[in-house]
Tab-separated table of C-alpha atoms in Angstrom:
chain	number	residue	atom	x	y	z
A	1	UNK	CA	6.405	0.357	15.386
A	2	UNK	CA	9.498	-0.960	16.977
A	3	UNK	CA	8.388	0.274	20.353
A	4	UNK	CA	5.608	-2.284	20.699
A	5	UNK	CA	6.725	-4.968	18.271
A	6	UNK	CA	9.565	-5.800	20.663
A	7	UNK	CA	8.788	-4.228	24.014
A	8	UNK	CA	11.940	-4.656	26.137
A	9	UNK	CA	11.664	-4.840	29.913
A	10	UNK	CA	12.849	-1.764	31.758
A	11	UNK	CA	14.961	-2.565	34.771
A	12	UNK	CA	15.276	1.035	35.902
A	13	UNK	CA	12.161	3.159	36.139
A	14	UNK	CA	11.654	6.570	37.609
A	15	UNK	CA	11.043	6.171	41.363
A	16	UNK	CA	8.313	8.772	41.541
A	17	UNK	CA	6.366	7.323	38.626
A	18	UNK	CA	6.829	3.787	39.964
A	19	UNK	CA	5.453	4.807	43.311
A	20	UNK	CA	2.407	6.469	41.750
A	21	UNK	CA	1.752	3.499	39.469
A	22	UNK	CA	2.120	1.042	42.339
A	23	UNK	CA	-0.555	2.901	44.254
A	24	UNK	CA	-3.160	1.952	41.608
A	25	UNK	CA	-4.404	-1.610	41.353
A	26	UNK	CA	-3.225	-3.292	38.103
A	27	UNK	CA	-6.780	-4.350	37.223
A	28	UNK	CA	-7.905	-0.722	37.312
A	29	UNK	CA	-5.020	0.365	35.095
A	30	UNK	CA	-5.597	-2.381	32.584
A	31	UNK	CA	-9.400	-2.205	32.521
A	32	UNK	CA	-10.179	1.481	32.952
A	33	UNK	CA	-7.072	3.342	31.764
A	34	UNK	CA	-5.175	1.412	29.115
A	35	UNK	CA	-8.352	0.458	27.254
A	36	UNK	CA	-9.036	4.169	26.651
A	37	UNK	CA	-5.707	4.761	24.892
A	38	UNK	CA	-5.078	4.534	21.170
A	39	UNK	CA	-2.265	2.319	19.915
A	40	UNK	CA	0.558	4.919	19.643
A	41	UNK	CA	-0.227	6.274	23.126
A	42	UNK	CA	-0.401	2.766	24.549
A	43	UNK	CA	2.980	1.921	23.029
A	44	UNK	CA	4.483	5.081	24.520
A	45	UNK	CA	3.028	4.270	27.934
A	46	UNK	CA	4.550	0.782	27.750
A	47	UNK	CA	7.996	2.347	27.412
A	48	UNK	CA	7.810	4.285	30.678
A	49	UNK	CA	8.144	1.517	33.278
A	50	UNK	CA	8.367	-2.239	33.629
A	51	UNK	CA	4.956	-2.393	35.287
A	52	UNK	CA	3.203	-0.558	32.468
A	53	UNK	CA	5.176	-2.604	29.977
A	54	UNK	CA	3.769	-5.824	31.427
A	55	UNK	CA	0.214	-4.464	31.565
A	56	UNK	CA	0.348	-2.939	28.062
A	57	UNK	CA	1.626	-6.158	26.499
A	58	UNK	CA	-1.598	-8.010	27.185
A	59	UNK	CA	-2.694	-9.851	24.016
A	60	UNK	CA	-6.422	-9.190	24.465
A	61	UNK	CA	-5.775	-5.458	24.814
A	62	UNK	CA	-3.998	-5.306	21.456
A	63	UNK	CA	-6.493	-7.662	19.837
A	64	UNK	CA	-9.327	-5.268	20.701
A	65	UNK	CA	-7.326	-2.352	19.284
A	66	UNK	CA	-6.768	-4.272	16.039
A	67	UNK	CA	-10.436	-5.240	15.733
A	68	UNK	CA	-11.650	-1.687	16.365
A	69	UNK	CA	-9.117	-0.200	13.924
A	70	UNK	CA	-9.793	-2.719	11.142
A	71	UNK	CA	-13.242	-4.380	11.477
A	72	UNK	CA	-12.524	-6.597	8.468
A	73	UNK	CA	-10.029	-8.711	10.432
A	74	UNK	CA	-12.692	-9.968	12.843
A	75	UNK	CA	-13.466	-12.889	10.522
A	76	UNK	CA	-12.515	-16.324	11.942
A	77	UNK	CA	-9.976	-16.955	9.175
A	78	UNK	CA	-8.032	-13.732	9.775
A	79	UNK	CA	-8.239	-14.117	13.565
A	80	UNK	CA	-6.633	-17.534	13.242
A	81	UNK	CA	-3.855	-16.168	11.020
A	82	UNK	CA	-3.133	-13.295	13.425
A	83	UNK	CA	-2.836	-15.750	16.302
A	84	UNK	CA	0.105	-17.389	14.494
A	85	UNK	CA	2.142	-14.157	14.325
A	86	UNK	CA	5.234	-14.108	16.618
A	87	UNK	CA	3.582	-11.798	19.169
A	88	UNK	CA	0.015	-12.231	17.996
A	89	UNK	CA	-1.967	-9.003	17.588
A	90	UNK	CA	1.013	-6.895	18.743
A	91	UNK	CA	3.100	-8.096	15.789
A	92	UNK	CA	0.144	-7.693	13.432
A	93	UNK	CA	-0.452	-4.093	14.493
A	94	UNK	CA	3.257	-3.348	14.248
A	95	UNK	CA	3.252	-4.614	10.659
A	96	UNK	CA	-0.032	-3.082	9.508
A	97	UNK	CA	-0.216	0.371	11.063
A	98	UNK	CA	2.899	2.262	9.908
A	99	UNK	CA	3.660	3.592	6.456
A	100	UNK	CA	6.047	1.431	4.453
A	101	UNK	CA	9.606	2.558	5.129
A	102	UNK	CA	11.977	0.559	2.902
A	103	UNK	CA	12.243	2.502	-0.376
A	104	UNK	CA	15.782	1.475	-1.361
A	105	UNK	CA	15.861	-0.468	-4.650
A	106	UNK	CA	17.931	-3.658	-4.755
A	107	UNK	CA	20.130	-5.071	-7.488
A	108	UNK	CA	19.820	-8.402	-9.213
A	109	UNK	CA	23.359	-9.291	-8.124
A	110	UNK	CA	22.554	-8.686	-4.462
A	111	UNK	CA	19.469	-10.880	-4.635
A	112	UNK	CA	21.121	-13.739	-6.534
A	113	UNK	CA	24.238	-13.725	-4.331
A	114	UNK	CA	22.246	-14.767	-1.300
A	115	UNK	CA	22.092	-11.362	0.385
A	116	UNK	CA	18.334	-11.339	0.196
A	117	UNK	CA	16.285	-12.979	2.959
A	118	UNK	CA	15.301	-16.602	2.516
A	119	UNK	CA	11.671	-15.615	2.166
A	120	UNK	CA	12.496	-14.113	-1.223
A	121	UNK	CA	13.200	-17.579	-2.586
A	122	UNK	CA	9.613	-18.724	-1.944
A	123	UNK	CA	6.961	-16.141	-2.619
A	124	UNK	CA	3.612	-16.264	-0.781
A	125	UNK	CA	1.339	-19.075	-1.959
A	126	UNK	CA	-1.702	-17.133	-0.802
A	127	UNK	CA	-2.513	-13.515	-0.030
A	128	UNK	CA	-5.323	-12.303	2.203
A	129	UNK	CA	-6.624	-8.775	1.655
A	130	UNK	CA	-8.458	-7.074	4.530
A	131	UNK	CA	-10.020	-3.809	3.354
A	132	UNK	CA	-11.865	-1.117	5.316
A	133	UNK	CA	-13.231	2.132	3.859
A	134	UNK	CA	-14.464	4.978	6.058
A	135	UNK	CA	-16.262	8.223	5.301
A	136	UNK	CA	-16.028	10.818	8.069
A	137	UNK	CA	-15.172	8.050	10.493
A	138	UNK	CA	-18.177	5.928	9.548
A	139	UNK	CA	-17.539	2.489	8.061
A	140	UNK	CA	-19.004	2.099	4.560
A	141	UNK	CA	-17.209	-1.046	3.352
A	142	UNK	CA	-15.393	-3.862	5.137
A	143	UNK	CA	-14.394	-7.044	3.351
A	144	UNK	CA	-11.807	-9.836	3.256
A	145	UNK	CA	-10.771	-11.623	0.071
A	146	UNK	CA	-8.313	-14.495	-0.375
A	147	UNK	CA	-6.146	-14.778	-3.506
A	148	UNK	CA	-4.240	-17.852	-4.637
A	149	UNK	CA	-0.891	-16.981	-6.211
A	150	UNK	CA	0.367	-20.370	-7.416
A	151	UNK	CA	-1.661	-20.715	-10.608
A	152	UNK	CA	-0.067	-20.002	-13.966
A	153	UNK	CA	-2.962	-17.705	-14.825
A	154	UNK	CA	-2.255	-15.456	-11.845
A	155	UNK	CA	1.518	-15.322	-12.368
A	156	UNK	CA	1.349	-14.564	-16.100
A	157	UNK	CA	-1.612	-12.147	-16.081
A	158	UNK	CA	-1.375	-8.514	-14.932
A	159	UNK	CA	-1.299	-8.349	-11.126
A	160	UNK	CA	-4.780	-7.313	-10.055
A	161	UNK	CA	-6.953	-8.001	-7.028
A	162	UNK	CA	-10.639	-7.047	-7.254
A	163	UNK	CA	-12.464	-6.683	-3.978
A	164	UNK	CA	-15.963	-6.675	-5.499
A	165	UNK	CA	-17.531	-8.868	-8.146
A	166	UNK	CA	-18.332	-7.071	-11.434
A	167	UNK	CA	-22.073	-6.787	-10.705
A	168	UNK	CA	-21.742	-5.959	-7.009
A	169	UNK	CA	-22.325	-2.443	-5.696
A	170	UNK	CA	-22.077	-1.179	-2.133
A	171	UNK	CA	-24.611	1.508	-1.132
A	172	UNK	CA	-23.423	4.339	1.103
A	173	UNK	CA	-24.906	7.221	3.055
A	174	UNK	CA	-22.987	9.770	0.969
A	175	UNK	CA	-25.182	12.150	-1.048
A	176	UNK	CA	-24.454	12.336	-4.780
A	177	UNK	CA	-25.917	15.218	-6.783
A	178	UNK	CA	-25.661	15.473	-10.537
A	179	UNK	CA	-23.878	18.621	-11.655
A	180	UNK	CA	-21.994	19.011	-8.380
A	181	UNK	CA	-19.265	16.464	-9.061
A	182	UNK	CA	-16.510	18.989	-8.290
A	183	UNK	CA	-17.861	19.500	-4.764
A	184	UNK	CA	-18.233	15.748	-4.313
A	185	UNK	CA	-14.631	15.209	-5.396
A	186	UNK	CA	-13.391	17.698	-2.817
A	187	UNK	CA	-15.530	16.080	-0.124
A	188	UNK	CA	-14.239	12.596	-0.883
A	189	UNK	CA	-10.663	13.868	-0.909
A	190	UNK	CA	-11.128	15.303	2.580
A	191	UNK	CA	-13.379	12.718	4.224
A	192	UNK	CA	-12.645	9.305	2.708
A	193	UNK	CA	-10.022	6.976	4.220
A	194	UNK	CA	-9.017	3.465	3.215
A	195	UNK	CA	-6.955	0.643	4.673
A	196	UNK	CA	-5.799	-2.299	2.549
A	197	UNK	CA	-3.872	-4.810	4.648
A	198	UNK	CA	-2.147	-7.557	2.700
A	199	UNK	CA	-1.449	-10.652	4.804
A	200	UNK	CA	0.929	-13.509	4.042
A	201	UNK	CA	-0.493	-16.345	6.194
A	202	UNK	CA	2.429	-18.683	5.518
A	203	UNK	CA	5.167	-16.181	6.331
A	204	UNK	CA	3.095	-14.631	9.158
A	205	UNK	CA	3.664	-11.152	7.803
A	206	UNK	CA	1.443	-8.216	6.886
A	207	UNK	CA	1.645	-4.711	5.461
A	208	UNK	CA	-0.737	-1.865	4.713
A	209	UNK	CA	-0.638	-0.815	1.066
A	210	UNK	CA	-2.844	2.254	1.406
A	211	UNK	CA	-1.871	5.901	1.704
A	212	UNK	CA	-4.773	6.167	4.200
A	213	UNK	CA	-6.070	9.387	2.586
A	214	UNK	CA	-6.828	9.818	-1.137
A	215	UNK	CA	-3.981	11.010	-3.344
A	216	UNK	CA	-6.326	12.141	-6.100
A	217	UNK	CA	-10.034	12.229	-6.873
A	218	UNK	CA	-11.065	12.616	-10.517
A	219	UNK	CA	-14.219	12.351	-12.590
A	220	UNK	CA	-13.939	9.981	-15.532
A	221	UNK	CA	-14.545	11.932	-18.741
A	222	UNK	CA	-16.668	9.215	-20.379
A	223	UNK	CA	-18.580	7.319	-17.690
A	224	UNK	CA	-18.899	10.210	-15.249
A	225	UNK	CA	-17.843	7.945	-12.386
A	226	UNK	CA	-15.557	9.236	-9.653
A	227	UNK	CA	-12.150	7.586	-9.353
A	228	UNK	CA	-10.532	7.850	-5.929
A	229	UNK	CA	-6.834	6.934	-5.952
A	230	UNK	CA	-4.940	5.549	-2.968
A	231	UNK	CA	-1.411	4.218	-3.318
A	232	UNK	CA	1.912	3.311	-1.785
A	233	UNK	CA	5.343	3.436	-3.394
A	234	UNK	CA	7.369	0.226	-3.203
A	235	UNK	CA	11.022	-0.414	-3.991
A	236	UNK	CA	11.987	-2.647	-6.889
A	237	UNK	CA	15.093	-3.518	-8.850
A	238	UNK	CA	17.635	-0.751	-9.275
A	239	UNK	CA	18.308	0.512	-12.778
A	240	UNK	CA	15.058	-0.796	-14.281
A	241	UNK	CA	11.584	0.570	-14.918
A	242	UNK	CA	10.600	-1.204	-11.671
A	243	UNK	CA	13.135	0.706	-9.554
A	244	UNK	CA	10.128	2.255	-7.864
A	245	UNK	CA	6.633	0.901	-8.432
A	246	UNK	CA	3.205	2.282	-7.724
A	247	UNK	CA	0.922	-0.043	-5.805
A	248	UNK	CA	-2.325	1.681	-6.686
A	249	UNK	CA	-5.741	1.189	-5.109
A	250	UNK	CA	-8.630	2.528	-7.186
A	251	UNK	CA	-12.079	3.097	-5.692
A	252	UNK	CA	-14.758	3.745	-8.320
A	253	UNK	CA	-17.937	5.472	-7.166
A	254	UNK	CA	-21.145	6.499	-8.907
A	255	UNK	CA	-24.607	7.777	-8.183
A	256	UNK	CA	-27.782	5.771	-7.680
A	257	UNK	CA	-31.380	6.586	-8.557
A	258	UNK	CA	-32.037	7.534	-4.955
A	259	UNK	CA	-29.325	10.196	-5.021
A	260	UNK	CA	-26.867	8.268	-2.885
A	261	UNK	CA	-23.353	7.262	-3.846
A	262	UNK	CA	-22.446	3.660	-4.554
A	263	UNK	CA	-19.041	1.987	-4.431
A	264	UNK	CA	-18.827	0.023	-7.683
A	265	UNK	CA	-15.239	-1.140	-7.804
A	266	UNK	CA	-12.226	-1.479	-5.508
A	267	UNK	CA	-9.090	-2.863	-7.125
A	268	UNK	CA	-5.366	-3.183	-6.486
A	269	UNK	CA	-2.713	-3.086	-9.238
A	270	UNK	CA	1.067	-2.690	-9.445
A	271	UNK	CA	2.557	-0.345	-12.054
A	272	UNK	CA	6.165	0.457	-12.966
A	273	UNK	CA	7.675	3.844	-13.859
A	274	UNK	CA	6.901	3.358	-17.558
A	275	UNK	CA	3.202	3.008	-16.776
A	276	UNK	CA	3.205	-0.739	-17.492
A	277	UNK	CA	1.270	-3.100	-15.219
A	278	UNK	CA	3.403	-5.824	-13.637
A	279	UNK	CA	2.267	-9.416	-13.984
A	280	UNK	CA	1.531	-11.651	-11.021
A	281	UNK	CA	5.022	-13.091	-10.732
A	282	UNK	CA	6.697	-9.667	-10.879
A	283	UNK	CA	4.170	-8.226	-8.446
A	284	UNK	CA	4.821	-11.008	-5.948
A	285	UNK	CA	8.552	-10.257	-6.011
A	286	UNK	CA	7.877	-6.600	-5.180
A	287	UNK	CA	5.338	-7.393	-2.463
A	288	UNK	CA	7.543	-10.071	-0.919
A	289	UNK	CA	10.372	-7.548	-0.625
A	290	UNK	CA	7.986	-5.027	0.947
A	291	UNK	CA	6.733	-7.619	3.446
A	292	UNK	CA	10.321	-8.168	4.566
A	293	UNK	CA	11.126	-4.453	4.728
A	294	UNK	CA	11.137	-2.165	7.713
A	295	UNK	CA	8.199	0.106	8.446
A	296	UNK	CA	8.437	3.863	8.505
A	297	UNK	CA	6.267	6.789	9.509
A	298	UNK	CA	3.635	6.321	12.197
A	299	UNK	CA	0.722	8.401	13.433
A	300	UNK	CA	-0.929	11.352	11.696
A	301	UNK	CA	2.202	12.426	9.847
A	302	UNK	CA	2.106	9.258	7.757
A	303	UNK	CA	-0.659	10.817	5.580
A	304	UNK	CA	1.549	13.746	4.604
A	305	UNK	CA	4.511	11.426	4.123
A	306	UNK	CA	2.461	9.217	1.799
A	307	UNK	CA	1.480	12.183	-0.389
A	308	UNK	CA	5.073	13.377	-0.444
A	309	UNK	CA	6.332	9.992	-1.657
A	310	UNK	CA	3.611	9.876	-4.305
A	311	UNK	CA	4.630	13.298	-5.615
A	312	UNK	CA	8.284	12.228	-5.654
A	313	UNK	CA	7.308	9.112	-7.596
A	314	UNK	CA	5.435	11.195	-10.178
A	315	UNK	CA	8.476	13.467	-10.507
A	316	UNK	CA	10.794	10.469	-11.046
A	317	UNK	CA	8.361	9.070	-13.587
A	318	UNK	CA	8.302	12.387	-15.447
A	319	UNK	CA	12.104	12.651	-15.451
A	320	UNK	CA	12.423	9.072	-16.728
A	321	UNK	CA	9.985	9.791	-19.550
A	322	UNK	CA	11.911	12.934	-20.501
A	323	UNK	CA	15.198	10.965	-20.537
A	324	UNK	CA	13.653	8.326	-22.777
A	325	UNK	CA	12.361	10.994	-25.174
A	326	UNK	CA	15.786	12.637	-25.328
A	327	UNK	CA	17.448	9.271	-25.970
A	328	UNK	CA	14.934	8.386	-28.667
A	329	UNK	CA	15.383	11.832	-30.230
A	330	UNK	CA	19.149	11.367	-30.314
A	331	UNK	CA	18.790	7.920	-31.901
A	332	UNK	CA	16.381	9.303	-34.511
A	333	UNK	CA	18.844	12.065	-35.366
A	334	UNK	CA	21.686	9.572	-35.733
A	335	UNK	CA	19.566	7.315	-37.944
A	336	UNK	CA	18.678	10.245	-40.208
A	337	UNK	CA	22.314	11.368	-40.337
A	338	UNK	CA	23.535	7.870	-41.254
A	339	UNK	CA	20.792	7.613	-43.871
A	340	UNK	CA	21.771	10.905	-45.489
A	341	UNK	CA	25.451	9.962	-45.347
A	342	UNK	CA	24.745	6.582	-46.962
A	343	UNK	CA	22.607	8.230	-49.622
A	344	UNK	CA	25.418	10.704	-50.386
A	345	UNK	CA	28.052	7.953	-50.590
A	346	UNK	CA	25.855	5.864	-52.864
A	347	UNK	CA	25.273	8.671	-55.385
A	348	UNK	CA	28.875	9.778	-55.201
A	349	UNK	CA	29.881	6.262	-56.180
A	350	UNK	CA	27.363	6.178	-59.023
A	351	UNK	CA	28.381	9.574	-60.439
A	352	UNK	CA	32.127	8.937	-60.182
A	353	UNK	CA	32.048	5.615	-62.085
């Protein structure tokens, strides 16, 4: 959201609009008009004149928008971190609202030659996850979790962040009826939304790793639980299995004795194009690059763009698997051919002695 991450002053404004704006007291505009606008509309209004730019850049205005959009960030710890961002809540919203836009893989040579930003040399020492899940616009889960990334256990183990403890369940108002799982899957696909904001408190950066809407909803064949998949596609190292990686968010739901659905698990993992989970160190490299990258699609179209990128990722993954199978098939054929040739040479030598 370049428009409100760096809102430039406008020296020349339309005379008619300036006159009409000047006729209204600034307190009325700021209190009764701008507070009724959503973030994209507010950013657009700020680009129309210098007066509206000044009024729309008020920190409290954007702080209230952030808190209403993501209730999880109202905790004292996250509030303090947001206050350290270059432009406070304006910078935070600019980082966290749009879909990730930098999907160009990098090369090892480019990174090692010093072309990468300095932040890539020191990965985040801590990550804060702020997660909000809505069903039909009603909040059903809001939580913040802090993850240390400096331990050897984290860096060597598969990258995974669990929002809930193993025995924790979150009750919801959603009805769950046995035998109607197909209808429930369709309902969750249409009505469930999720936001997973990953915050680097040291680097004062943030990004939203969710596709906002579910990319798939499936019933597990053994447990019967419903798995709701959200994801974003991140760029990795060119020419490797991590050229594009899937940052997947899995929400596991199940029924309760009272007939209501429970959220049993919410987890984040990073997977390469071979289906292998990246470890903590590799995941930090990918996330650090994404935190430095530019943001992309904004507004309602970001949902469709997220699904499009996910489908493109699946297609790339399929093509890579087919290439590997063809290569392995060719190698197997060559091995068999060399074996037969060696066998023939050996017996020819024996018989001709």
